[in-house]
Amino acid sequence: MSEQAQTARAHWSGRWAFFLVTVGSAVGLGNIWKFPYMTGSNGGSAFVLVYLCCILGIGVPLLMAESMLGRRGQGSPVGSMRVLADEAGASRLWQVIGYIGIVGAFIILSFYSVVAGWVLDYTWQAAEGFKALPKEAFAEAFGALLASPGRLIFWHTVFMAMSALVVLGGVTGGIERANKIMMPALFGILVFLVGYGAVAADLPAAWRFLFHFDPSAINRGVLFAAMGHAFFTLSLGMGAIITYGSYLERDVSIPRTGLAIAGADTLVALLAGLAIFSIVFAQGLEPAAGPGLILQTLPLAFSQMPGGHAVGLLFFVLVVFAAWTSAISLIEPGVSLLSERFGMARRPAVLALCAGVWLLGIAVALSFNDWSGFTLFGLGLFDLLDTLTTKIMMPLAGLLIALFVGWAMKRAHVYDEIRMGSRVFVLWFNVVRYVSPVAIVIIFLNIIGVIG
Ligand code: PHE
């Protein structure tokens, strides 16, 4: 049970396992809930193009950097950073990267789980079948869910329990096993849904919406939204990739796997977009519905279209799998720190961490109803935590990681872990040294309102 408490560090069973678990972390609500509605609200193809550039230009290099830190550090995000700072003769203050990640993951999970709870509630409704009602009824139904503390807390609790259960099983027996079942199933369902879009809905319209490039629609807002989302969707800066990397064997190529992971994550987002917009356009509905896209617009479509009952259920099961495999990657970094620092066995570490997240999540659930009067900087708790993590902590951690790898670590050590053709290495290294920090600082200044 307590693999971590033993001296030998757990390892994935191979490169395929690392690929699957990391794709499991990356593919989540970000791909199937956020990406489609952000695309819908940010001009379709313009957003997609900028997003692809951000993934390739900032996301992949940082994903490689993070996996490398974990594999070389062989510890929790904090422990790894300490080892690496010592190795580089740099200040131990660099451990702050690990702390930002672990605290950030804790906070993200508290609201991620509440949103995943909405999805569980809708999965339940989808199993019964959405009744054909006028459009307004679907908006009201979502509003009623948000207004019900009991329902929100119930499903949040279920989701936290499901996630804790997997992590209790350990690195290979729990996390790896769950991903080996859920990720192929997720991909199969997604391909089926796109096939459905081609046969029974409006795939060409969805294709045009996502890929008919219109440069005039690109503006600064699109650029910043896409950069921020690239961080979130690749699980960067939150200790998840460092932790998963720490269970990685030396013989796996980080550049190749990193590229494959980012490619798979992007493919899933695009396929989800195609499936969702095929259905939305076939029913003559609005693509720019915002966060309610999959919870208001899609159920309306499911209630009207042929085979909507089965397709609706499959869709929500897909979203549950995506959220579940991401949530476990938000738990493991904290668990690895608790066992490393306090010698805690896996079971008490998982239970303590999840109980804390669960409590914060209850406050998040209540922020939609009973406690909606509580705001700070004009934001309710949900938006406050979302802003704090995805707009501040993630870019900050990303910046520090780029600076540490690019400037503090010994180049020979970095090369030793990354080992690619020397020209490609130089390219990657310079991106991490110069391009990533500059880009992140620019996003950051925009976010805090200094520019833009
Ligand atoms: N990448 C996940 C998603 O797209 C979210 C996540 C962020 C998971 C950070 C782990 C760490 O939903």
Short mmCIF file of C-alpha atoms and ligand atoms in Angstrom, two decimals:
data_model
loop_
_atom_site.label_atom_id
_atom_site.label_comp_id
_atom_site.label_asym_id
_atom_site.label_seq_id
_atom_site.Cartn_x
_atom_site.Cartn_y
_atom_site.Cartn_z
CA MET A 1 0.00 0.00 0.00
CA SER A 2 2.51 2.61 1.05
CA GLU A 3 4.86 2.37 -1.88
CA GLN A 4 6.19 5.82 -1.11
CA ALA A 5 7.07 5.10 2.47
CA GLN A 6 9.49 2.44 1.33
CA THR A 7 12.92 3.49 0.26
CA ALA A 8 12.68 2.44 -3.39
CA ARG A 9 10.68 4.96 -5.37
CA ALA A 10 7.76 3.57 -7.36
CA HIS A 11 8.09 3.53 -11.13
CA TRP A 12 5.64 3.38 -13.99
CA SER A 13 5.71 0.08 -15.77
CA GLY A 14 7.10 1.70 -18.93
CA ARG A 15 7.02 4.62 -21.31
CA TRP A 16 3.53 3.79 -22.50
CA ALA A 17 2.30 4.01 -18.89
CA PHE A 18 3.94 7.40 -18.39
CA PHE A 19 2.41 8.60 -21.64
CA LEU A 20 -1.06 7.42 -20.61
CA VAL A 21 -1.04 8.81 -17.08
CA THR A 22 0.30 12.16 -18.19
CA VAL A 23 -2.23 12.40 -20.99
CA GLY A 24 -4.77 11.44 -18.33
CA SER A 25 -3.66 14.40 -16.26
CA ALA A 26 -3.60 16.78 -19.20
CA VAL A 27 -6.90 15.73 -20.74
CA GLY A 28 -9.60 16.97 -18.41
CA LEU A 29 -12.35 19.50 -17.99
CA GLY A 30 -9.90 21.88 -19.64
CA ASN A 31 -10.22 20.00 -22.92
CA ILE A 32 -13.86 19.06 -22.98
CA TRP A 33 -15.53 21.80 -20.98
CA LYS A 34 -13.25 24.85 -21.19
CA PHE A 35 -11.60 24.55 -24.60
CA PRO A 36 -14.85 24.26 -26.59
CA TYR A 37 -16.54 27.16 -24.82
CA MET A 38 -13.43 29.33 -24.98
CA THR A 39 -13.19 28.58 -28.69
CA GLY A 40 -16.88 29.32 -29.08
CA SER A 41 -16.58 32.64 -27.28
CA ASN A 42 -13.25 33.71 -28.84
CA GLY A 43 -13.98 33.56 -32.53
CA GLY A 44 -13.51 29.85 -33.31
CA SER A 45 -10.54 29.24 -35.61
CA ALA A 46 -8.65 32.37 -34.54
CA PHE A 47 -8.47 31.03 -31.00
CA VAL A 48 -7.54 27.55 -32.22
CA LEU A 49 -4.59 28.82 -34.24
CA VAL A 50 -3.16 30.95 -31.44
CA TYR A 51 -3.71 28.12 -28.99
CA LEU A 52 -1.78 25.68 -31.19
CA CYS A 53 1.13 28.13 -31.37
CA CYS A 54 1.12 28.52 -27.57
CA ILE A 55 1.11 24.77 -27.02
CA LEU A 56 4.03 24.27 -29.34
CA GLY A 57 6.00 27.38 -28.38
CA ILE A 58 5.56 27.47 -24.60
CA GLY A 59 3.63 24.39 -23.51
CA VAL A 60 5.80 21.61 -24.94
CA PRO A 61 9.13 23.11 -23.83
CA LEU A 62 7.83 23.60 -20.28
CA LEU A 63 6.25 20.15 -20.18
CA MET A 64 9.66 18.71 -21.04
CA ALA A 65 11.34 20.91 -18.44
CA GLU A 66 8.93 19.77 -15.72
CA SER A 67 9.21 16.06 -16.52
CA MET A 68 12.96 16.50 -16.45
CA LEU A 69 12.93 18.17 -13.02
CA GLY A 70 10.90 15.30 -11.59
CA ARG A 71 12.99 12.55 -13.08
CA ARG A 72 16.28 14.09 -12.01
CA GLY A 73 15.00 15.14 -8.59
CA GLN A 74 13.36 11.79 -7.75
CA GLY A 75 11.15 13.33 -5.09
CA SER A 76 7.97 15.28 -4.48
CA PRO A 77 7.89 18.66 -6.22
CA VAL A 78 9.45 20.22 -3.12
CA GLY A 79 11.98 17.44 -2.52
CA SER A 80 12.98 17.34 -6.17
CA MET A 81 13.58 21.06 -6.22
CA ARG A 82 15.70 20.84 -3.10
CA VAL A 83 17.89 18.11 -4.59
CA LEU A 84 18.26 20.00 -7.84
CA ALA A 85 18.98 23.32 -6.18
CA ASP A 86 21.74 21.65 -4.14
CA GLU A 87 23.10 19.93 -7.23
CA ALA A 88 23.21 23.26 -9.05
CA GLY A 89 24.76 25.05 -6.07
CA ALA A 90 21.75 27.36 -6.10
CA SER A 91 19.59 28.66 -3.27
CA ARG A 92 17.11 26.32 -1.64
CA LEU A 93 14.54 29.05 -2.10
CA TRP A 94 13.88 27.37 -5.46
CA GLN A 95 11.80 24.90 -3.46
CA VAL A 96 9.11 27.54 -3.69
CA ILE A 97 8.34 26.07 -7.13
CA GLY A 98 7.27 22.89 -5.38
CA TYR A 99 5.20 24.69 -2.76
CA ILE A 100 3.38 26.86 -5.30
CA GLY A 101 2.56 23.69 -7.22
CA ILE A 102 1.28 21.72 -4.26
CA VAL A 103 -0.79 24.55 -2.80
CA GLY A 104 -2.06 25.40 -6.29
CA ALA A 105 -3.05 21.80 -6.97
CA PHE A 106 -4.90 21.69 -3.66
CA ILE A 107 -6.88 24.82 -4.53
CA ILE A 108 -7.57 23.82 -8.13
CA LEU A 109 -8.89 20.46 -7.02
CA SER A 110 -11.34 22.13 -4.61
CA PHE A 111 -13.19 23.86 -7.44
CA TYR A 112 -12.38 21.29 -10.12
CA SER A 113 -14.20 18.75 -8.01
CA VAL A 114 -17.27 20.97 -7.73
CA VAL A 115 -17.40 21.36 -11.52
CA ALA A 116 -16.82 17.62 -11.93
CA GLY A 117 -19.76 17.27 -9.54
CA TRP A 118 -21.97 19.20 -11.98
CA VAL A 119 -20.87 16.73 -14.62
CA LEU A 120 -21.76 13.77 -12.40
CA ASP A 121 -25.20 15.28 -11.78
CA TYR A 122 -25.68 15.68 -15.54
CA THR A 123 -24.43 12.14 -16.15
CA TRP A 124 -27.19 10.97 -13.85
CA GLN A 125 -29.72 13.07 -15.74
CA ALA A 126 -28.35 11.81 -19.05
CA ALA A 127 -28.82 8.23 -17.90
CA GLU A 128 -32.48 8.97 -17.38
CA GLY A 129 -32.62 10.91 -20.66
CA PHE A 130 -33.05 14.66 -21.10
CA LYS A 131 -36.69 15.56 -21.69
CA ALA A 132 -37.52 17.68 -24.74
CA LEU A 133 -38.28 21.07 -23.22
CA PRO A 134 -37.95 24.64 -24.48
CA LYS A 135 -34.51 26.24 -24.43
CA GLU A 136 -35.10 28.31 -21.30
CA ALA A 137 -35.86 25.18 -19.29
CA PHE A 138 -32.26 24.00 -19.74
CA ALA A 139 -30.84 27.28 -18.50
CA GLU A 140 -33.21 27.13 -15.54
CA ALA A 141 -32.22 23.53 -14.79
CA PHE A 142 -28.54 24.49 -14.61
CA GLY A 143 -29.44 27.47 -12.43
CA ALA A 144 -31.40 25.17 -10.14
CA LEU A 145 -28.37 22.92 -9.73
CA LEU A 146 -26.17 25.87 -8.77
CA ALA A 147 -28.80 27.07 -6.32
CA SER A 148 -28.90 23.72 -4.52
CA PRO A 149 -26.16 23.34 -1.88
CA GLY A 150 -27.30 19.79 -1.18
CA ARG A 151 -26.89 18.57 -4.76
CA LEU A 152 -23.57 20.38 -5.28
CA ILE A 153 -22.07 19.07 -2.07
CA PHE A 154 -23.36 15.56 -2.65
CA TRP A 155 -21.75 15.23 -6.09
CA HIS A 156 -18.57 17.00 -4.99
CA THR A 157 -18.28 14.43 -2.20
CA VAL A 158 -18.84 11.55 -4.61
CA PHE A 159 -16.19 12.88 -6.96
CA MET A 160 -13.62 13.40 -4.21
CA ALA A 161 -14.25 9.88 -2.95
CA MET A 162 -13.79 8.42 -6.44
CA SER A 163 -10.53 10.31 -6.88
CA ALA A 164 -9.17 9.44 -3.43
CA LEU A 165 -9.97 5.78 -4.05
CA VAL A 166 -7.71 5.64 -7.11
CA VAL A 167 -4.78 7.37 -5.42
CA LEU A 168 -5.12 5.05 -2.41
CA GLY A 169 -4.30 2.20 -4.79
CA GLY A 170 -0.77 3.55 -5.27
CA VAL A 171 1.29 4.63 -8.24
CA THR A 172 1.06 1.53 -10.40
CA GLY A 173 -1.83 -0.30 -8.74
CA GLY A 174 -4.09 2.75 -8.61
CA ILE A 175 -3.08 5.66 -10.83
CA GLU A 176 -1.56 3.66 -13.66
CA ARG A 177 -4.27 1.03 -13.63
CA ALA A 178 -7.13 3.56 -13.67
CA ASN A 179 -5.58 5.43 -16.58
CA LYS A 180 -5.00 2.24 -18.53
CA ILE A 181 -8.74 1.59 -18.41
CA MET A 182 -10.15 5.08 -18.68
CA MET A 183 -7.91 6.72 -21.28
CA PRO A 184 -8.46 4.18 -24.08
CA ALA A 185 -12.20 4.20 -23.26
CA LEU A 186 -12.21 7.99 -23.40
CA PHE A 187 -10.54 7.99 -26.78
CA GLY A 188 -12.91 5.36 -28.13
CA ILE A 189 -15.99 7.30 -27.02
CA LEU A 190 -14.60 10.48 -28.51
CA VAL A 191 -13.94 8.90 -31.90
CA PHE A 192 -17.44 7.46 -31.83
CA LEU A 193 -18.93 10.89 -31.07
CA VAL A 194 -17.03 12.51 -33.93
CA GLY A 195 -18.30 9.68 -36.17
CA TYR A 196 -21.80 10.46 -34.97
CA GLY A 197 -21.19 14.10 -35.84
CA ALA A 198 -20.15 13.08 -39.35
CA VAL A 199 -23.11 10.81 -39.94
CA ALA A 200 -25.98 12.36 -38.02
CA ALA A 201 -24.94 15.94 -37.23
CA ASP A 202 -23.11 18.81 -38.94
CA LEU A 203 -19.40 17.92 -38.93
CA PRO A 204 -18.56 20.20 -41.89
CA ALA A 205 -19.93 23.23 -40.03
CA ALA A 206 -17.91 22.32 -36.96
CA TRP A 207 -14.80 21.85 -39.11
CA ARG A 208 -15.27 25.27 -40.72
CA PHE A 209 -15.82 26.87 -37.32
CA LEU A 210 -12.60 25.43 -35.86
CA PHE A 211 -10.27 25.45 -38.85
CA HIS A 212 -11.39 28.07 -41.32
CA PHE A 213 -8.65 30.47 -40.43
CA ASP A 214 -9.70 34.10 -40.15
CA PRO A 215 -6.75 36.26 -39.01
CA SER A 216 -8.96 39.31 -38.52
CA ALA A 217 -10.56 37.64 -35.52
CA ILE A 218 -7.25 37.51 -33.61
CA ASN A 219 -6.96 40.18 -30.98
CA ARG A 220 -5.13 40.60 -27.74
CA GLY A 221 -7.89 39.03 -25.68
CA VAL A 222 -7.71 35.88 -27.82
CA LEU A 223 -3.94 35.76 -27.45
CA PHE A 224 -3.97 35.93 -23.67
CA ALA A 225 -6.87 33.55 -23.26
CA ALA A 226 -5.03 31.02 -25.43
CA MET A 227 -1.74 31.35 -23.54
CA GLY A 228 -3.40 30.90 -20.16
CA HIS A 229 -5.31 27.91 -21.41
CA ALA A 230 -2.15 26.26 -22.75
CA PHE A 231 -0.83 26.14 -19.18
CA PHE A 232 -4.02 24.77 -17.74
CA THR A 233 -4.61 22.12 -20.34
CA LEU A 234 -1.08 20.70 -20.08
CA SER A 235 -1.27 20.63 -16.26
CA LEU A 236 1.79 22.88 -16.04
CA GLY A 237 3.15 24.55 -12.93
CA MET A 238 1.07 22.60 -10.42
CA GLY A 239 3.53 19.88 -9.48
CA ALA A 240 1.59 17.21 -11.35
CA ILE A 241 4.11 16.74 -14.15
CA ILE A 242 7.10 16.94 -11.78
CA THR A 243 5.52 14.24 -9.63
CA TYR A 244 4.63 11.97 -12.54
CA GLY A 245 8.11 12.59 -13.97
CA SER A 246 9.67 11.46 -10.69
CA TYR A 247 8.26 7.96 -11.32
CA LEU A 248 9.78 7.87 -14.80
CA GLU A 249 12.60 5.51 -15.78
CA ARG A 250 15.86 6.91 -17.09
CA ASP A 251 15.63 5.22 -20.46
CA VAL A 252 12.51 7.08 -21.62
CA SER A 253 13.05 9.97 -24.02
CA ILE A 254 11.55 13.09 -22.48
CA PRO A 255 11.37 15.13 -25.71
CA ARG A 256 9.64 12.40 -27.66
CA THR A 257 7.14 11.56 -24.92
CA GLY A 258 6.55 15.24 -24.14
CA LEU A 259 5.70 15.96 -27.74
CA ALA A 260 3.40 12.94 -27.91
CA ILE A 261 1.63 13.97 -24.70
CA ALA A 262 0.99 17.51 -25.91
CA GLY A 263 -0.11 16.14 -29.28
CA ALA A 264 -2.59 13.76 -27.68
CA ASP A 265 -3.95 16.49 -25.41
CA THR A 266 -4.47 18.80 -28.37
CA LEU A 267 -6.01 16.05 -30.47
CA VAL A 268 -8.54 15.34 -27.72
CA ALA A 269 -9.44 19.03 -27.40
CA LEU A 270 -9.93 19.35 -31.16
CA LEU A 271 -11.94 16.13 -31.42
CA ALA A 272 -14.11 17.23 -28.50
CA GLY A 273 -14.63 20.57 -30.23
CA LEU A 274 -15.59 18.82 -33.48
CA ALA A 275 -18.02 16.48 -31.72
CA ILE A 276 -19.64 19.23 -29.65
CA PHE A 277 -19.97 21.84 -32.40
CA SER A 278 -21.27 19.27 -34.91
CA ILE A 279 -24.16 18.67 -32.57
CA VAL A 280 -24.59 22.34 -31.63
CA PHE A 281 -24.73 23.48 -35.28
CA ALA A 282 -26.93 20.61 -36.43
CA GLN A 283 -29.52 21.77 -33.91
CA GLY A 284 -29.14 25.42 -34.92
CA LEU A 285 -27.82 26.41 -31.48
CA GLU A 286 -25.40 29.12 -30.37
CA PRO A 287 -21.65 28.22 -30.19
CA ALA A 288 -20.80 31.18 -27.92
CA ALA A 289 -22.80 30.05 -24.91
CA GLY A 290 -19.84 30.32 -22.51
CA PRO A 291 -19.35 27.94 -19.58
CA GLY A 292 -22.90 26.62 -20.00
CA LEU A 293 -22.07 25.19 -23.43
CA ILE A 294 -21.90 21.54 -22.41
CA LEU A 295 -24.42 21.83 -19.55
CA GLN A 296 -27.18 23.88 -21.17
CA THR A 297 -26.70 23.86 -24.93
CA LEU A 298 -25.70 20.20 -25.33
CA PRO A 299 -28.45 18.68 -23.15
CA LEU A 300 -30.96 20.67 -25.21
CA ALA A 301 -29.43 19.16 -28.35
CA PHE A 302 -29.43 15.65 -26.82
CA SER A 303 -33.13 16.00 -26.02
CA GLN A 304 -33.95 16.74 -29.66
CA MET A 305 -31.63 14.65 -31.80
CA PRO A 306 -31.87 11.05 -33.01
CA GLY A 307 -30.17 8.65 -30.58
CA GLY A 308 -29.73 11.58 -28.20
CA HIS A 309 -30.27 9.49 -25.10
CA ALA A 310 -27.37 7.11 -25.72
CA VAL A 311 -25.10 9.76 -27.22
CA GLY A 312 -25.79 12.10 -24.29
CA LEU A 313 -24.93 9.45 -21.75
CA LEU A 314 -21.72 8.49 -23.58
CA PHE A 315 -20.73 12.13 -23.77
CA PHE A 316 -21.07 12.70 -20.04
CA VAL A 317 -19.26 9.47 -19.19
CA LEU A 318 -16.43 10.77 -21.35
CA VAL A 319 -16.29 14.02 -19.39
CA VAL A 320 -16.32 12.12 -16.08
CA PHE A 321 -13.34 9.98 -17.18
CA ALA A 322 -11.47 13.07 -18.31
CA ALA A 323 -12.03 14.90 -15.02
CA TRP A 324 -11.31 11.86 -12.88
CA THR A 325 -7.88 11.09 -14.35
CA SER A 326 -6.93 14.77 -13.96
CA ALA A 327 -8.10 14.98 -10.37
CA ILE A 328 -5.87 12.11 -9.31
CA SER A 329 -2.87 13.97 -10.71
CA LEU A 330 -3.80 16.92 -8.51
CA ILE A 331 -3.79 14.70 -5.40
CA GLU A 332 -0.54 12.80 -5.94
CA PRO A 333 1.87 15.78 -5.61
CA GLY A 334 0.60 16.61 -2.11
CA VAL A 335 0.60 12.95 -1.12
CA SER A 336 4.19 12.55 -2.25
CA LEU A 337 5.17 15.59 -0.16
CA LEU A 338 3.37 14.32 2.95
CA SER A 339 5.06 10.95 2.73
CA GLU A 340 8.47 12.42 1.95
CA ARG A 341 8.37 15.13 4.62
CA PHE A 342 6.47 13.43 7.45
CA GLY A 343 7.01 9.80 6.54
CA MET A 344 3.25 9.36 6.30
CA ALA A 345 1.95 6.18 4.73
CA ARG A 346 -0.12 6.56 1.59
CA ARG A 347 -3.49 5.96 3.20
CA PRO A 348 -3.40 8.65 5.91
CA ALA A 349 -1.70 11.05 3.50
CA VAL A 350 -4.44 10.63 0.87
CA LEU A 351 -7.23 10.84 3.44
CA ALA A 352 -5.84 13.96 5.13
CA LEU A 353 -5.22 15.79 1.88
CA CYS A 354 -8.58 14.88 0.38
CA ALA A 355 -10.43 15.85 3.55
CA GLY A 356 -8.85 19.30 3.33
CA VAL A 357 -9.73 19.69 -0.35
CA TRP A 358 -13.24 18.44 0.35
CA LEU A 359 -13.78 21.11 3.01
CA LEU A 360 -12.57 23.91 0.77
CA GLY A 361 -14.76 22.49 -2.00
CA ILE A 362 -17.80 22.77 0.26
CA ALA A 363 -17.11 26.48 0.63
CA VAL A 364 -16.81 26.68 -3.17
CA ALA A 365 -20.15 24.89 -3.61
CA LEU A 366 -21.79 27.27 -1.15
CA SER A 367 -20.33 30.27 -2.98
CA PHE A 368 -22.90 29.61 -5.73
CA ASN A 369 -25.83 29.95 -3.37
CA ASP A 370 -25.92 30.51 0.40
CA TRP A 371 -22.58 32.31 0.56
CA SER A 372 -22.84 34.15 -2.74
CA GLY A 373 -22.75 37.44 -0.82
CA PHE A 374 -19.11 36.86 0.10
CA THR A 375 -16.81 38.46 -2.46
CA LEU A 376 -13.24 39.67 -2.53
CA PHE A 377 -11.97 42.02 -5.26
CA GLY A 378 -15.47 41.71 -6.66
CA LEU A 379 -15.09 37.95 -7.17
CA GLY A 380 -17.00 35.13 -5.55
CA LEU A 381 -14.98 32.30 -4.01
CA PHE A 382 -15.11 30.13 -7.15
CA ASP A 383 -13.83 32.88 -9.43
CA LEU A 384 -11.37 34.03 -6.82
CA LEU A 385 -9.72 30.61 -6.50
CA ASP A 386 -9.79 30.11 -10.26
CA THR A 387 -8.11 33.47 -10.84
CA LEU A 388 -5.56 32.95 -8.09
CA THR A 389 -4.45 29.57 -9.44
CA THR A 390 -4.81 29.67 -13.20
CA LYS A 391 -3.97 33.33 -13.73
CA ILE A 392 -1.37 33.92 -11.02
CA MET A 393 0.13 30.75 -9.54
CA MET A 394 0.40 28.77 -12.79
CA PRO A 395 2.22 31.43 -14.81
CA LEU A 396 4.39 32.25 -11.79
CA ALA A 397 5.43 28.63 -11.33
CA GLY A 398 6.00 28.33 -15.09
CA LEU A 399 8.22 31.39 -15.04
CA LEU A 400 10.27 30.10 -12.12
CA ILE A 401 10.65 26.69 -13.75
CA ALA A 402 11.88 28.26 -16.97
CA LEU A 403 14.34 30.43 -15.04
CA PHE A 404 15.59 27.54 -12.93
CA VAL A 405 16.13 25.20 -15.86
CA GLY A 406 17.45 27.89 -18.19
CA TRP A 407 19.68 29.80 -15.81
CA ALA A 408 20.26 28.05 -12.47
CA MET A 409 20.84 24.42 -13.46
CA LYS A 410 24.12 23.30 -14.94
CA ARG A 411 23.69 23.03 -18.66
CA ALA A 412 25.46 19.66 -18.69
CA HIS A 413 22.94 18.25 -16.23
CA VAL A 414 20.04 19.51 -18.26
CA TYR A 415 21.60 18.03 -21.38
CA ASP A 416 22.16 14.74 -19.62
CA GLU A 417 18.42 14.39 -18.88
CA ILE A 418 17.06 15.75 -22.14
CA ARG A 419 19.62 14.31 -24.58
CA MET A 420 18.35 15.12 -28.03
CA GLY A 421 20.17 15.94 -31.25
CA SER A 422 22.39 18.83 -30.20
CA ARG A 423 20.78 21.35 -32.57
CA VAL A 424 17.33 20.58 -31.25
CA PHE A 425 18.66 20.77 -27.72
CA VAL A 426 20.02 24.25 -28.31
CA LEU A 427 16.71 25.34 -29.77
CA TRP A 428 14.74 23.96 -26.82
CA PHE A 429 17.19 25.35 -24.28
CA ASN A 430 17.00 28.82 -25.73
CA VAL A 431 13.22 28.73 -25.79
CA VAL A 432 13.26 27.84 -22.10
CA ARG A 433 15.89 30.49 -21.34
CA TYR A 434 14.47 33.41 -23.26
CA VAL A 435 11.16 32.85 -25.02
CA SER A 436 9.17 31.24 -22.19
CA PRO A 437 10.10 33.76 -19.48
CA VAL A 438 9.45 36.74 -21.71
CA ALA A 439 6.14 35.36 -22.94
CA ILE A 440 5.00 34.53 -19.43
CA VAL A 441 5.95 37.94 -18.08
CA ILE A 442 3.92 39.53 -20.87
CA ILE A 443 0.83 37.40 -20.12
CA PHE A 444 1.27 38.11 -16.47
CA LEU A 445 1.47 41.87 -16.87
CA ASN A 446 -1.64 41.70 -19.01
CA ILE A 447 -3.48 39.64 -16.43
CA ILE A 448 -2.72 41.95 -13.56
CA GLY A 449 -3.79 44.82 -15.75
CA VAL A 450 -0.48 46.59 -16.33
CA ILE A 451 -0.82 46.22 -20.08
CA GLY A 452 -3.83 45.50 -22.26
N1 PHE B 1 -5.01 19.68 -17.36
C1 PHE B 1 -6.23 19.49 -16.63
C2 PHE B 1 -7.42 19.83 -17.52
O1 PHE B 1 -7.24 20.21 -18.64
C3 PHE B 1 -6.28 20.31 -15.38
C4 PHE B 1 -5.08 20.22 -14.50
C5 PHE B 1 -4.34 21.35 -14.21
C6 PHE B 1 -4.67 18.99 -14.00
C7 PHE B 1 -3.20 21.28 -13.44
C8 PHE B 1 -3.51 18.90 -13.20
C9 PHE B 1 -2.78 20.05 -12.94
O2 PHE B 1 -8.53 19.71 -17.11
#
